[in-house]
Coordinates of C-alpha atoms in Angstrom, one line a residue:
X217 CA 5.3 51.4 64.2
X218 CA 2.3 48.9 63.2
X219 CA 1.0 51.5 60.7
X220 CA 4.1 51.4 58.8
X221 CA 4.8 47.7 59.2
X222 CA 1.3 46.7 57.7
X223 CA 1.9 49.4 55.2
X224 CA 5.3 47.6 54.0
X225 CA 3.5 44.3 54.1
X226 CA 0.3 45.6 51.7
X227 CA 3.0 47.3 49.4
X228 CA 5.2 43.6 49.3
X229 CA 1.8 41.7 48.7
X230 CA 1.0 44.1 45.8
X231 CA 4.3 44.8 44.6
X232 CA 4.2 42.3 41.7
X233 CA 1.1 43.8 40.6
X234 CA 2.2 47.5 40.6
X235 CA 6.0 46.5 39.0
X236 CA 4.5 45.9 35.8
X237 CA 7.0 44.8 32.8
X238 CA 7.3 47.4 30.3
X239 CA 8.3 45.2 26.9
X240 CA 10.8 46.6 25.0
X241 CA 11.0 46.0 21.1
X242 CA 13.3 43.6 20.1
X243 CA 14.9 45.2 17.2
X244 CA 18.1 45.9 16.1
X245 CA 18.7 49.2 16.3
X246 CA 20.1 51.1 18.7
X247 CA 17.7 53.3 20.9
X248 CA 18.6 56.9 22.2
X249 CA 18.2 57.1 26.1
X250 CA 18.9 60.2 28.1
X251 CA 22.0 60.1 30.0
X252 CA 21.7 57.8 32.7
X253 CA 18.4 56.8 32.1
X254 CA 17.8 53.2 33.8
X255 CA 15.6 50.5 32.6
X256 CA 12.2 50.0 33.8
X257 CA 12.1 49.1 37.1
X258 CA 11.1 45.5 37.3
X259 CA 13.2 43.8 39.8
X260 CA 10.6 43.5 42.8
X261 CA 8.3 41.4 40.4
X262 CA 11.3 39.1 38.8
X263 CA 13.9 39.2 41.6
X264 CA 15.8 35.3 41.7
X265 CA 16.3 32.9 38.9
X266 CA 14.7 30.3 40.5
X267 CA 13.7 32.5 43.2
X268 CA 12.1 31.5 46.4
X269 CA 8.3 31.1 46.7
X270 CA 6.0 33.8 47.3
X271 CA 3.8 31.7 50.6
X272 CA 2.9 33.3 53.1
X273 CA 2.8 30.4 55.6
X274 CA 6.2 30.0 54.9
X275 CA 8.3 27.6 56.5
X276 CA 6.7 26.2 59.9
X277 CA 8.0 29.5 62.8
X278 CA 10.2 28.4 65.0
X279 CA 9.2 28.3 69.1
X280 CA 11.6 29.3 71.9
X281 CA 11.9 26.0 72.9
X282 CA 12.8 25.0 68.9
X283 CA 15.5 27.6 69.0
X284 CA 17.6 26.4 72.3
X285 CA 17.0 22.8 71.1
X286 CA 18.5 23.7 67.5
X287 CA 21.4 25.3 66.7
X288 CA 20.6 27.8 63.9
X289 CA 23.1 29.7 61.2
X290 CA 23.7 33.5 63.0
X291 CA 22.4 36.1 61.5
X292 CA 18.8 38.5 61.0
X293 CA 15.9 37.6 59.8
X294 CA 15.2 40.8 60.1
X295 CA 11.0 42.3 60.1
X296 CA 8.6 39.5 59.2
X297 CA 7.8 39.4 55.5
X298 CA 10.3 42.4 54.6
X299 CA 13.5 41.1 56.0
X300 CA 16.9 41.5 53.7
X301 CA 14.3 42.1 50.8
X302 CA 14.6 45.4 49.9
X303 CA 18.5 45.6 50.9
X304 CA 19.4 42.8 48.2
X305 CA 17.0 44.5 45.5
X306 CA 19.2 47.5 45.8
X307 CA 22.2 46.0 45.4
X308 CA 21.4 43.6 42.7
X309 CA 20.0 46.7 40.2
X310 CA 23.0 48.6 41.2
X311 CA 25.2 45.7 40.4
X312 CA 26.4 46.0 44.3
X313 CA 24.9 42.0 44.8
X314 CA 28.8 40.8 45.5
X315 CA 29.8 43.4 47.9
X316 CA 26.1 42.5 49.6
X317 CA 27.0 39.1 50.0
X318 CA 30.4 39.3 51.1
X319 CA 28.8 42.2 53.9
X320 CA 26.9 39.0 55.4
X321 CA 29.9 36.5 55.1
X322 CA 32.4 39.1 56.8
X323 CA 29.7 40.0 59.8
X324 CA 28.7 35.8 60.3
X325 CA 30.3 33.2 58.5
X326 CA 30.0 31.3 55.5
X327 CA 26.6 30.2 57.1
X328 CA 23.8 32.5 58.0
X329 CA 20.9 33.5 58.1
X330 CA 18.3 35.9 56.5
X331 CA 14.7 36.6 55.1
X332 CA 14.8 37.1 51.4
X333 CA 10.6 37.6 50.4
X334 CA 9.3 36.8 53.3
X335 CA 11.3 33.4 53.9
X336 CA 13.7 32.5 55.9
X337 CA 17.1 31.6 53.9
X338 CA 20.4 30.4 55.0
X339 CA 23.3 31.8 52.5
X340 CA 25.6 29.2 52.4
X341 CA 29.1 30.3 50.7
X342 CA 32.4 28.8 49.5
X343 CA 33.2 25.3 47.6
X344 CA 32.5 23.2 50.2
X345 CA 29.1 24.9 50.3
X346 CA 28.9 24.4 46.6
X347 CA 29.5 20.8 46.7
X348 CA 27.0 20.3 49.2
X349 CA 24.5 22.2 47.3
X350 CA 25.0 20.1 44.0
X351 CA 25.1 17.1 45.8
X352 CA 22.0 16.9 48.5
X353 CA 19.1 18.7 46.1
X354 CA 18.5 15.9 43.9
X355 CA 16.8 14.1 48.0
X356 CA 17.3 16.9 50.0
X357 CA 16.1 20.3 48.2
X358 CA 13.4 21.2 45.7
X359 CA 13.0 23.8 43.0
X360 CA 10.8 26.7 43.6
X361 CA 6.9 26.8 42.8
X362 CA 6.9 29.1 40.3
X363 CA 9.5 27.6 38.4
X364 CA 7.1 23.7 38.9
X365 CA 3.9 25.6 37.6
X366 CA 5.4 27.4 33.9
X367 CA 7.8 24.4 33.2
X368 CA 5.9 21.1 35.6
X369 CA 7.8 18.3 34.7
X370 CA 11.0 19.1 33.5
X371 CA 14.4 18.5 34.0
X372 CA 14.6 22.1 35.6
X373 CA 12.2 20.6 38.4
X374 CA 12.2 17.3 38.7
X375 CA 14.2 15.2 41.5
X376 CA 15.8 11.6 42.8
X377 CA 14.2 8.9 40.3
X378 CA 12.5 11.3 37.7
X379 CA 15.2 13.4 37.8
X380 CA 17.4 10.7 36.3
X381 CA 15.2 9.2 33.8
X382 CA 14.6 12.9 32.3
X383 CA 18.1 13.5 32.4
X384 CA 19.6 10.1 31.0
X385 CA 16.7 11.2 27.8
X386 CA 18.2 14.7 27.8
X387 CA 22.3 13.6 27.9
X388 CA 21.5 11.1 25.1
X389 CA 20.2 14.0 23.0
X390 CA 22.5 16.4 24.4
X391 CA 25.9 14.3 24.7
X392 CA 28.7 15.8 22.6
X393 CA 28.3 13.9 19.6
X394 CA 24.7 15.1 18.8
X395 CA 25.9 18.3 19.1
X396 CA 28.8 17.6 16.8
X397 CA 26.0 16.7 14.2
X398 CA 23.9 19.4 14.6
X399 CA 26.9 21.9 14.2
X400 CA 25.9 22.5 10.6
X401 CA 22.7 23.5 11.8
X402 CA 23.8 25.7 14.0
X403 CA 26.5 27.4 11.5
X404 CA 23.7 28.0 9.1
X405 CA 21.1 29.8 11.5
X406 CA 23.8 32.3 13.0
X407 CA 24.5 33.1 9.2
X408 CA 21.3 33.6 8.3
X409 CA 20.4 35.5 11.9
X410 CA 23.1 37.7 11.4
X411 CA 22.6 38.3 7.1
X412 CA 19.1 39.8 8.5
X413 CA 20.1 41.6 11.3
X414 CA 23.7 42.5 11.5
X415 CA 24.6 43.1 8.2
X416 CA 24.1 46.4 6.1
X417 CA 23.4 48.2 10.2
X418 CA 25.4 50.7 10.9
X419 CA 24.4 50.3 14.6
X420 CA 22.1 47.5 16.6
X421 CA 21.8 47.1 19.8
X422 CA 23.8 43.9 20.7
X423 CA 21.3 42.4 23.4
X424 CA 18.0 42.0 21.8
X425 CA 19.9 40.4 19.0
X426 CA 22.2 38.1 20.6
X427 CA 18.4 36.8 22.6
X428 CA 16.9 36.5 19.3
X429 CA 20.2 34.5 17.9
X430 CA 19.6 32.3 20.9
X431 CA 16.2 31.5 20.8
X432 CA 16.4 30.6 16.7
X433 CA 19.6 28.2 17.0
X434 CA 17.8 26.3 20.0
X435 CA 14.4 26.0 18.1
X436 CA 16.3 24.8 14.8
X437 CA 17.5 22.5 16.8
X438 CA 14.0 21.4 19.1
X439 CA 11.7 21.7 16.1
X440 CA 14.0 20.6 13.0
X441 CA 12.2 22.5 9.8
X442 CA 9.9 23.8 11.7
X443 CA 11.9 26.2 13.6
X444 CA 11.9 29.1 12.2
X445 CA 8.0 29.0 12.3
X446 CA 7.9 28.4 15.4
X447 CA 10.5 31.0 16.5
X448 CA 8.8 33.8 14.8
X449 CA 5.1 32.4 16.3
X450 CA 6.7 32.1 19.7
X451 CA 9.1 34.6 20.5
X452 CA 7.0 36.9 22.1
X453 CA 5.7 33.8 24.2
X454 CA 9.1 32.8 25.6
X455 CA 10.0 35.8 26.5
X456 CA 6.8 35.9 28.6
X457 CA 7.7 33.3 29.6
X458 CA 11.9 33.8 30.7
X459 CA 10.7 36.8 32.7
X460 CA 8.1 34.9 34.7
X461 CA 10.4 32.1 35.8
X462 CA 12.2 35.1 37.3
X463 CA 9.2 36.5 39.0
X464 CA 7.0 36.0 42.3
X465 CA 4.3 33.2 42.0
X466 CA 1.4 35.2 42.6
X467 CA -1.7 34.8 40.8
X468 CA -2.8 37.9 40.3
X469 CA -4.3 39.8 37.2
X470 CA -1.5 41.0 34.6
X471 CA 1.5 39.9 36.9
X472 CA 4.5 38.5 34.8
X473 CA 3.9 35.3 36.6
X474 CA -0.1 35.4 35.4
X475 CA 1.4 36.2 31.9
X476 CA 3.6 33.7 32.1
X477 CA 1.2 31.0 33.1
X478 CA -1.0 32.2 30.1
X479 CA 2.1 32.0 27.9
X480 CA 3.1 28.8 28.6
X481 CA 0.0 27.2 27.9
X482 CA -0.1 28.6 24.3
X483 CA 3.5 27.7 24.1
X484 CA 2.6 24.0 25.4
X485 CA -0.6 24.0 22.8
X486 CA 1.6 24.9 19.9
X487 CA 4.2 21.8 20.7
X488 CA 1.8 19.5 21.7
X489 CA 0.3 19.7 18.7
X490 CA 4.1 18.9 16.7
X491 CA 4.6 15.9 18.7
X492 CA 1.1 14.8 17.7
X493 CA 2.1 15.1 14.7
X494 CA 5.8 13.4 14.6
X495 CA 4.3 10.7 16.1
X496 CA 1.7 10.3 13.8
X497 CA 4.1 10.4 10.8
X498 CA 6.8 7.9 12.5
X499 CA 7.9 4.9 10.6
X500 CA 9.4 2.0 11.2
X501 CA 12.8 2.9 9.5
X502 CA 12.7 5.5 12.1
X503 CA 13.3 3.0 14.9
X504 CA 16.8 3.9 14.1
X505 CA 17.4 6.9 15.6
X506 CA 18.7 9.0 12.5
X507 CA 21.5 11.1 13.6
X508 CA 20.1 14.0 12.1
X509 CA 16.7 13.9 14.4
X510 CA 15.6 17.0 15.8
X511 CA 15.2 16.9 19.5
X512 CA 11.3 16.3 19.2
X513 CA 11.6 13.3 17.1
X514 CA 14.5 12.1 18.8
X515 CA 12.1 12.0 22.2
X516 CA 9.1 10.2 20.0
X517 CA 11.4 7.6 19.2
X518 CA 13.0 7.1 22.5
X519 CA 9.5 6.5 24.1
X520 CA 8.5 4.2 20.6
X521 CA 11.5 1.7 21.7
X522 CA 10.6 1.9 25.3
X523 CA 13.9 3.2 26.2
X524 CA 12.3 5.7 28.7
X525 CA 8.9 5.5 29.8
X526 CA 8.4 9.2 28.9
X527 CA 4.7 10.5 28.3
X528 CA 4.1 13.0 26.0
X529 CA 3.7 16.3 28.4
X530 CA 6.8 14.8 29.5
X531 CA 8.6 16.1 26.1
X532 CA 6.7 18.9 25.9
X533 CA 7.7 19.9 29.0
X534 CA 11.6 19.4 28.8
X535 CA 11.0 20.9 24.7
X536 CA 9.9 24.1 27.2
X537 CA 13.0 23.5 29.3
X538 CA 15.3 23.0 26.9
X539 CA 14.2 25.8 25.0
X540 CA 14.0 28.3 28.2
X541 CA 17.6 26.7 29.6
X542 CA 19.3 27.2 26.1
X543 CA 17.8 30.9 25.7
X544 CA 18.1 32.6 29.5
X545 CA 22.1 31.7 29.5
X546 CA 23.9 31.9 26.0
X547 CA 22.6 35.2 24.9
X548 CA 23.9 36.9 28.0
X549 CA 27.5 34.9 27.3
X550 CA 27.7 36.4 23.8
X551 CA 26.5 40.2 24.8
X552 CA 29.5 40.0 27.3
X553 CA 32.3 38.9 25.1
X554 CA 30.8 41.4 23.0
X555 CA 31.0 43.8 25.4
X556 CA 34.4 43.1 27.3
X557 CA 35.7 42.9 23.4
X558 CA 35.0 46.2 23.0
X559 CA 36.5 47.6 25.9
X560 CA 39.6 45.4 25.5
X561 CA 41.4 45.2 21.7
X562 CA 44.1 43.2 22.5
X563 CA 42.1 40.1 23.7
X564 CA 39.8 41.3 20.4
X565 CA 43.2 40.4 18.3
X566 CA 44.0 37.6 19.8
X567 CA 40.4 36.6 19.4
X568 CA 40.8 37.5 15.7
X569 CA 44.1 35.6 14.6
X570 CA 42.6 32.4 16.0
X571 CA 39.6 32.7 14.1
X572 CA 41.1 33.5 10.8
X573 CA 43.7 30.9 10.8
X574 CA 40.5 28.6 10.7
X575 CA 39.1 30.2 8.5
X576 CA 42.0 30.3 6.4
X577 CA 41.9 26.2 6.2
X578 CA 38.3 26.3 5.1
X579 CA 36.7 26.7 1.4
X580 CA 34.3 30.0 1.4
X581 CA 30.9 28.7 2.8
X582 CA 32.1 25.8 4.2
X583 CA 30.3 25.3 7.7
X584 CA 32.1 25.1 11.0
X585 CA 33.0 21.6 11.9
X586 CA 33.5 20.0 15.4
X587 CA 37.3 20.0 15.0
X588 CA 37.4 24.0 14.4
X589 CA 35.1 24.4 17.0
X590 CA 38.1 22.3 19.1
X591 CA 40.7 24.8 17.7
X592 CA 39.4 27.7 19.4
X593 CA 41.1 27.8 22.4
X594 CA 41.8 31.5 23.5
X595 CA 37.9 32.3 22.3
X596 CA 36.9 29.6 25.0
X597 CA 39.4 31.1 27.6
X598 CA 37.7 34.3 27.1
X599 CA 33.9 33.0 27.0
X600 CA 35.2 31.2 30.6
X601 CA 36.1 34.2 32.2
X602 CA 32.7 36.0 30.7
X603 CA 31.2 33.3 32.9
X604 CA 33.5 34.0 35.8
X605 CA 33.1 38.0 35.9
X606 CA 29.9 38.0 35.1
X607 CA 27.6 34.5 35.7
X608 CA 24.1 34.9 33.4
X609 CA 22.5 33.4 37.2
X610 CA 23.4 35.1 40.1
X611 CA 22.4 32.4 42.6
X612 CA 19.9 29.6 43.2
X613 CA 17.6 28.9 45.7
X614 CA 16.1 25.8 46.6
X615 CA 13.9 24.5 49.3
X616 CA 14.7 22.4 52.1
X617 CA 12.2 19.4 52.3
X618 CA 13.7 17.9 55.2
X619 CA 15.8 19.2 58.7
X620 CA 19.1 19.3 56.8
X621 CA 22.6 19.9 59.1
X622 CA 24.9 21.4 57.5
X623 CA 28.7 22.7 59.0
X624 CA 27.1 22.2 63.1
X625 CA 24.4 24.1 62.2
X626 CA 20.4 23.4 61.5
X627 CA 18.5 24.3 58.6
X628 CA 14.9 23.6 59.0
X629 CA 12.6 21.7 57.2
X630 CA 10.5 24.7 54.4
X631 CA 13.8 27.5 54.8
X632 CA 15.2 28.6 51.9
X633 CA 18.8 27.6 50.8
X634 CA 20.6 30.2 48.7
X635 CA 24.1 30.2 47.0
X636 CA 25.7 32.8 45.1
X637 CA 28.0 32.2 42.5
X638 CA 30.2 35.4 42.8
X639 CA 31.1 34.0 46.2
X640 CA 33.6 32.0 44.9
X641 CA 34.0 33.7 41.1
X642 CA 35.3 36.4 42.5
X643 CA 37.2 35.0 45.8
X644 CA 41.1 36.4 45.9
X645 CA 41.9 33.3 47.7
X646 CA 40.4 31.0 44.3
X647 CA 41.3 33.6 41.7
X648 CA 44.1 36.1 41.6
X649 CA 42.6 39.7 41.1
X650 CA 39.7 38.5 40.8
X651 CA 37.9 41.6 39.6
X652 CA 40.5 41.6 36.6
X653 CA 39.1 40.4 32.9
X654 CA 42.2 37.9 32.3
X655 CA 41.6 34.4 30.1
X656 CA 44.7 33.6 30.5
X657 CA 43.7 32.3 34.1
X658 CA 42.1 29.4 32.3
X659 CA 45.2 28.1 30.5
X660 CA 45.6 25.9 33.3
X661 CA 43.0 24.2 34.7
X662 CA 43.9 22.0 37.3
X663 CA 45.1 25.4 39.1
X664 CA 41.6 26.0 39.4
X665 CA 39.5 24.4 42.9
X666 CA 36.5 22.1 42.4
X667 CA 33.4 23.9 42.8
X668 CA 34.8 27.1 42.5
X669 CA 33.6 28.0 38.6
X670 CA 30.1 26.7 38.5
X671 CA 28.6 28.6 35.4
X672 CA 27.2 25.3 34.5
X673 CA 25.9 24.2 38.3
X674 CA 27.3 20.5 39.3
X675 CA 26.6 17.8 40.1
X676 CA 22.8 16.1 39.6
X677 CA 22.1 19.1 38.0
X678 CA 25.3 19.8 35.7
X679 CA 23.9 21.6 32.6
X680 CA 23.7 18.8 30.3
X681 CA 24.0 21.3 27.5
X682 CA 26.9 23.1 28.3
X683 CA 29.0 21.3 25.1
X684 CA 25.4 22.7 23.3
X685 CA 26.3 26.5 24.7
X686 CA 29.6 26.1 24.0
X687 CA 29.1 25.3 20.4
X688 CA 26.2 27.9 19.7
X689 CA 28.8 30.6 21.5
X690 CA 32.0 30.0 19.2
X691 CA 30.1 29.6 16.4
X692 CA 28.2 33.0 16.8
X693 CA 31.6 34.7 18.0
X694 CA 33.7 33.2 14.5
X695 CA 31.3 35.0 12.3
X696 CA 30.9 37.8 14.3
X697 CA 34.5 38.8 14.9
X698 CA 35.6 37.6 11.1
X699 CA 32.5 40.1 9.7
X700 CA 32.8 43.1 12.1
X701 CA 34.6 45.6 14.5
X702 CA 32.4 47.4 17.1
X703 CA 32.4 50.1 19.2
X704 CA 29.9 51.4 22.7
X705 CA 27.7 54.3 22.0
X706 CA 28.0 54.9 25.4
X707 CA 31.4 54.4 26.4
X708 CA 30.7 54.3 30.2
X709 CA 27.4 52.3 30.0
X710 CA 26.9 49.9 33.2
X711 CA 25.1 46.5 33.6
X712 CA 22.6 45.9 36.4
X713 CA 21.2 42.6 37.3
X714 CA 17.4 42.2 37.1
X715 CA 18.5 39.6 38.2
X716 CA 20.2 38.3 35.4
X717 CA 23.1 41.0 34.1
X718 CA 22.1 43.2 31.2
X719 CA 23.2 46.7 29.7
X720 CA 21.3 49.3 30.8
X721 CA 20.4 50.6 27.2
X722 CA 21.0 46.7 25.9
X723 CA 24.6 47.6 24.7
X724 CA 24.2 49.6 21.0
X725 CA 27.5 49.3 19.7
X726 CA 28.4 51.1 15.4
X727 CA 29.4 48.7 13.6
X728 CA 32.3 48.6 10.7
X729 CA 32.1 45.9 8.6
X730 CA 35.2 44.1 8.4
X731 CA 36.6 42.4 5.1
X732 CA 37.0 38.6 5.7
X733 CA 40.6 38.8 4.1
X734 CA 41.8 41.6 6.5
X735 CA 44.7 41.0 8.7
X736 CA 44.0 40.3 12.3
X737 CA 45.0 43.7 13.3
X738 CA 42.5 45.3 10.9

């Protein structure tokens, strides 16, 4: 029994090691896979959006004495190191994660407990959990290390007092009115993304695509004229970079998190070396921050008014965060509602009608405005329930930094705190039929429970750029749906989480170009 339990501990510790990446080519087109050929496995090394740290001291064990004097969550921690691990890996890559979850809430509660990597983790589920999540992490919780050493001091890390300076810097950039005037900005790069990519194919493969779409609107937006430099110097990077933020925090040779380390330091080089340059060019008429000011300059001039006391790696750091935040979520909204699209015309239809009546009010090669953008309704009812059935995040973790009670129970100081979002996303008490694709349920908001639909988190940490996502999303969807129809090369494919949800051969769809002045059934 101690052979094999030393022989699962040297296969966890080298696990990130052997798992290597394999990259695939971000092209369009679509790539021929044998019949029910997965993707590289990859899961062991990448397994939690801000996933819990790889340390093996872990959280301070807990004596006999401890345990009568506490009262803990039920539930197994299972073998030392290996716990739950290798149960939740399973589910998550075969898509099984909510069954999983709900296995552990019907057997002890809404609060238990577990070993996830070696930790000890209470799951806490339901909106009430939710809430208390949101609401205590900003004093009570922390992000996990490897997230702190790619991104340091960001808004994705940060907490009490720095947290709110970064994000009062951030909402000013990101409050719905800068995003209204970056909307032509944003119409223009998903044109021009999808005149080089889309158009003329008679297949791509929708995933790759809708990552690349992401990563050039955010950068337009970050870097102003120098985006698209930037995006082509840098994509590579930040993809790195995306997959290490998802991976254990071991520094070992040709790990994804020793890439990604090595990633975002040329990432960090390569924006340093813009601010340097903003600043240096900054003039005094600038001290009115222009409306049109890319988020860079925007930041300079903040700290040149003394409106924040925000140092230079300061901006480079949430330009990284920004970048990474804007990136890891919308692309996986857009290759959903192209994928449930697909499966389901009539919503497609409905879809359709709404965007050509804008269309039909708007002067060829006019770009999107705010108020269009406000007139797509249904195509926001459907993007909503994308987020519901299937959340880009699967969970968050976070760190207790304190004893915390929580419900009559104890969670000790270094354990692990997890929530899941399909908890409540796919509850029959919240939703009705929960596993059914229906936007309709969205029609009426107020018949939805607080804390039940989190795809934007809550709280201290609400997404400050979920108008941003919304935006980038509608606009992307308008052009697509107006230029195209689409159908799966593999009818049946099926989406894993690793961990975040993807297409097993990245969704290639055959495209039929679709004239702008076609009826909505066409």
């Amino acid at each position: 029994m101690a052979f094999f339990m030393l022989v699962a501990l040297v296969l966890a510790l080298l696990a990130p090691a052997l798992l290597l990446h394999t990259t695939t080519t971000n092209t369009g087109g679509a790539r021929a896979r044998p019949a029910g050929a997965l993707a590289p496995p990859s899961l062991m090394q990448n397994l939690l959006y801000n996933g819990p740290s790889y340390n093996w001291g872990l959280a301070p064990p807990l004596t006999t004495k401890r345990r009568r004097r506490y009262n803990l969550p039920p539930g197994n921690l299972g073998l030392r190191v290996i716990g739950q691990t290798f149960s939740l890996l399973r589910a998550l890559r075969s898509n099984t994660d909510d069954e999983w979850f709900r296995a552990q809430i019907s057997k002890y509660g809404p609060v238990s407990k577990m070993s996830v990597l070696g930790s000890p983790t209470v799951l806490l589920a339901g909106p009430a959990a939710n809430r208390f999540m949101f609401h205590n992490e900003g004093f009570l919780l922390t992000q996990a290390s490897a997230l702190r050493s790619l991104v340091r001091r960001s808004i994705l890390t940060l907490t009490g007092d720095e947290l709110k300076q970064v994000r009062g810097a951030m909402q000013a950039y990101l409050r719905p009115e800068m995003v209204r005037r970056h909307l032509c900005k944003i119409d223009g790069e998903v044109r021009r993304h999808i005149d080089l990519n889309w158009v003329g194919r008679n297949t791509v493969r929708v995933l790759p695509l809708a990552r690349k779409l992401s990563l050039g609107i955010i950068c337009s937006v970050v870097f102003g004229q120098d985006g698209v430099s930037v995006t082509e110097a840098l994509a590579a990077d930040f993809a790195t970079l995306g997959n290490a933020i998802l991976s254990l925090p071991v520094k070992i040779p040709f790990t994804r998190f020793s890439k990604g380390m090595s990633a975002s330091a040329r990432i960090r080089k390569v924006i340093t070396n813009i601010a340097r340059k903003r600043e240096a060019s900054l003039t005094l008429q600038e001290g009115d921050i222009a409306s049109s000011a890319d988020f860079i300059t925007y930041m300079l001039i903040l700290r040149s008014q003394g409106a924040h006391s925000l140092t230079l790696e300061d901006i480079v750091d949430n330009a990284i965060a920004i970048i990474i935040g804007a990136r890891e979520t919308t692309y996986v909204l857009i290759t959903f509602m192209m994928w449930y699209l697909a499966k389901q015309q009539n919503i497609l239809l409905k879809i359709t009608k709404e965007q050509d009546e804008i269309a039909r009010n708007k002067r060829p090669g006019d770009a999107l405005t705010w108020d269009d953008i406000a007139k797509m309704k249904y195509t926001w009812k459907v993007a909503q329930e994308t987020l519901r059935t299937v959340p880009p995040v699967f969970g968050s973790f976070r760190t207790a930094t304190k004893d915390i009670e929580y419900n009559g129970y104890h969670i000790p100081k270094g354990w692990k705190v997890l929530m899941a979002q399909s908890v409540t996303h796919l509850e029959d008490q919240l939703f009705h039929e929960p596993r059914k694709f229906d936007p309709s349920r969205f029609e009426n908001h107020a018949s939805i429970p607080p804390y039940c639909f989190i795809p934007f988190g809550g709280g201290p940490r609400m997404c400050p750029g979920n108008e941003f996502a919304r935006a980038e999303t509608m606009v992307a969807m308008h052009y697509l749906v107006r230029q195209f129809r689409w159908k799966m090369c593999y009818k049946d494919e099926i989406y894993k989480r690793d961990p975040k949800p993807m297409p097993i051969f990245e969704l290639p769809v055959e495209l039929t170009l679709r004239s702008p002045d076609a009826n909505a059934d066409a």
